Amino acid sequence: ISGKSTYVSLLGLEKAKELAAEYTQKALSALSEIDGDTTFLEYFSQTLPEFRSKRRIRISYTPAKPS
């Protein structure tokens, strides 16, 4: 690639995926303790590990309508 250090180049693909999953779970756990609507942040936390460095993040998010 361009000689940059990445989690994948340093740890390998499988370990990088494991860390991404672990940190995603930690983020979701922390969000569950916050009062208020964290729906977008939860969605973003779950989508972020799928991001690839050469692509733009395209997020389609429609907030829930108040009841």
mmCIF file of C-alpha atoms in Angstrom:
data_model
loop_
_atom_site.group_PDB
_atom_site.id
_atom_site.type_symbol
_atom_site.label_atom_id
_atom_site.label_comp_id
_atom_site.label_asym_id
_atom_site.label_seq_id
_atom_site.Cartn_x
_atom_site.Cartn_y
_atom_site.Cartn_z
ATOM 1 C CA ILE A 1 0.000 0.000 0.000
ATOM 2 C CA SER A 2 1.663 3.333 0.876
ATOM 3 C CA GLY A 3 3.925 2.229 3.726
ATOM 4 C CA LYS A 4 1.447 3.434 6.354
ATOM 5 C CA SER A 5 1.114 1.505 9.569
ATOM 6 C CA THR A 6 -2.401 0.166 9.950
ATOM 7 C CA TYR A 7 -3.974 -2.289 12.345
ATOM 8 C CA VAL A 8 -4.082 -4.823 9.522
ATOM 9 C CA SER A 9 -0.420 -4.386 8.553
ATOM 10 C CA LEU A 10 0.701 -4.528 12.186
ATOM 11 C CA LEU A 11 -1.622 -7.228 13.569
ATOM 12 C CA GLY A 12 -3.002 -9.096 10.588
ATOM 13 C CA LEU A 13 -6.536 -9.069 9.227
ATOM 14 C CA GLU A 14 -8.110 -11.475 11.711
ATOM 15 C CA LYS A 15 -6.728 -9.725 14.820
ATOM 16 C CA ALA A 16 -7.719 -6.316 13.395
ATOM 17 C CA LYS A 17 -11.269 -7.617 12.862
ATOM 18 C CA GLU A 18 -11.350 -8.978 16.419
ATOM 19 C CA LEU A 19 -10.257 -5.614 17.826
ATOM 20 C CA ALA A 20 -12.821 -3.774 15.702
ATOM 21 C CA ALA A 21 -15.575 -6.036 17.039
ATOM 22 C CA GLU A 22 -14.332 -5.634 20.624
ATOM 23 C CA TYR A 23 -14.183 -1.847 20.438
ATOM 24 C CA THR A 24 -17.567 -1.714 18.705
ATOM 25 C CA GLN A 25 -19.093 -3.651 21.602
ATOM 26 C CA LYS A 26 -17.420 -1.325 24.120
ATOM 27 C CA ALA A 27 -18.797 1.714 22.259
ATOM 28 C CA LEU A 28 -22.305 0.256 22.165
ATOM 29 C CA SER A 29 -22.107 -0.584 25.857
ATOM 30 C CA ALA A 30 -21.054 2.979 26.697
ATOM 31 C CA LEU A 31 -23.855 4.394 24.519
ATOM 32 C CA SER A 32 -26.424 2.272 26.335
ATOM 33 C CA GLU A 33 -25.607 4.167 29.529
ATOM 34 C CA ILE A 34 -26.380 7.564 28.012
ATOM 35 C CA ASP A 35 -29.804 9.124 28.489
ATOM 36 C CA GLY A 36 -31.309 10.360 25.279
ATOM 37 C CA ASP A 37 -31.462 9.220 21.688
ATOM 38 C CA THR A 38 -28.217 7.517 20.679
ATOM 39 C CA THR A 39 -29.713 5.720 17.676
ATOM 40 C CA PHE A 40 -27.462 7.418 15.123
ATOM 41 C CA LEU A 41 -24.303 6.836 17.168
ATOM 42 C CA GLU A 42 -25.249 3.177 17.616
ATOM 43 C CA TYR A 43 -25.809 2.840 13.877
ATOM 44 C CA PHE A 44 -22.563 4.637 13.095
ATOM 45 C CA SER A 45 -20.611 2.482 15.576
ATOM 46 C CA GLN A 46 -21.892 -0.659 13.897
ATOM 47 C CA THR A 47 -21.245 0.663 10.378
ATOM 48 C CA LEU A 48 -17.770 2.100 10.921
ATOM 49 C CA PRO A 49 -15.878 -1.215 10.974
ATOM 50 C CA GLU A 50 -17.175 -1.889 7.455
ATOM 51 C CA PHE A 51 -15.544 1.299 6.165
ATOM 52 C CA ARG A 52 -12.706 0.791 3.720
ATOM 53 C CA SER A 53 -10.014 3.459 3.519
ATOM 54 C CA LYS A 54 -10.396 4.063 -0.228
ATOM 55 C CA ARG A 55 -14.159 4.549 -0.123
ATOM 56 C CA ARG A 56 -16.335 7.349 1.119
ATOM 57 C CA ILE A 57 -18.629 6.619 4.007
ATOM 58 C CA ARG A 58 -22.201 6.791 2.724
ATOM 59 C CA ILE A 59 -24.672 6.737 5.543
ATOM 60 C CA SER A 60 -28.357 6.620 4.929
ATOM 61 C CA TYR A 61 -30.042 7.459 8.200
ATOM 62 C CA THR A 62 -33.624 8.454 8.846
ATOM 63 C CA PRO A 63 -34.318 9.520 12.446
ATOM 64 C CA ALA A 64 -37.274 7.921 14.145
ATOM 65 C CA LYS A 65 -40.347 10.094 14.333
ATOM 66 C CA PRO A 66 -41.326 11.090 17.879
ATOM 67 C CA SER A 67 -44.211 9.036 19.250
#
